[in-house]
């Protein structure tokens, strides 16, 4: 599992065809991608890492607080393009990204685990939809977390 985590002042995802929108204030925008080899352990490890990652400023201006510590919100959006391979040619290959029949249950389970770790609801996109994501990156702070690189 691979995620890009952005500390945000606000973020939203819209799906115009579905008349759907999910918005958050201060917190984290999480872009998430999955591969066929991802397991429950990958999902749980990533959810725990995101909930506990100390990337918010404390009273001294030091990144020492987690999203939980600051009562921040989280918006999690599926984004298979995080597994793009750009080694050959100029057209990225997405062959490593899990197909929807595998990725959708992984995404849904990841959202459940993240909500459990945070103790609150998580905003979300609609898997496979043409989504429009807006954010105001705070810092900017952008972190890549890959469960296959945890050891």
PDB file of C-alpha atoms in Angstrom, residues 30 61 81 88 92 96 111 114 121 134:
ATOM      1  CA  UNK A  30      -4.507  11.013   2.191  1.00  0.00           C
ATOM      2  CA  UNK A  61       6.402  25.505  16.423  1.00  0.00           C
ATOM      3  CA  UNK A  81      -1.723   6.394 -10.249  1.00  0.00           C
ATOM      4  CA  UNK A  88      10.121   2.884 -19.942  1.00  0.00           C
ATOM      5  CA  UNK A  92       3.185   5.655 -17.368  1.00  0.00           C
ATOM      6  CA  UNK A  96       1.235  -2.886 -10.680  1.00  0.00           C
ATOM      7  CA  UNK A 111     -11.101   3.505   5.680  1.00  0.00           C
ATOM      8  CA  UNK A 114      -8.340   4.564   9.792  1.00  0.00           C
ATOM      9  CA  UNK A 121     -15.328   9.505  10.636  1.00  0.00           C
ATOM     10  CA  UNK A 134      -8.815  20.651  -3.999  1.00  0.00           C
TER      11      UNK A 134
END
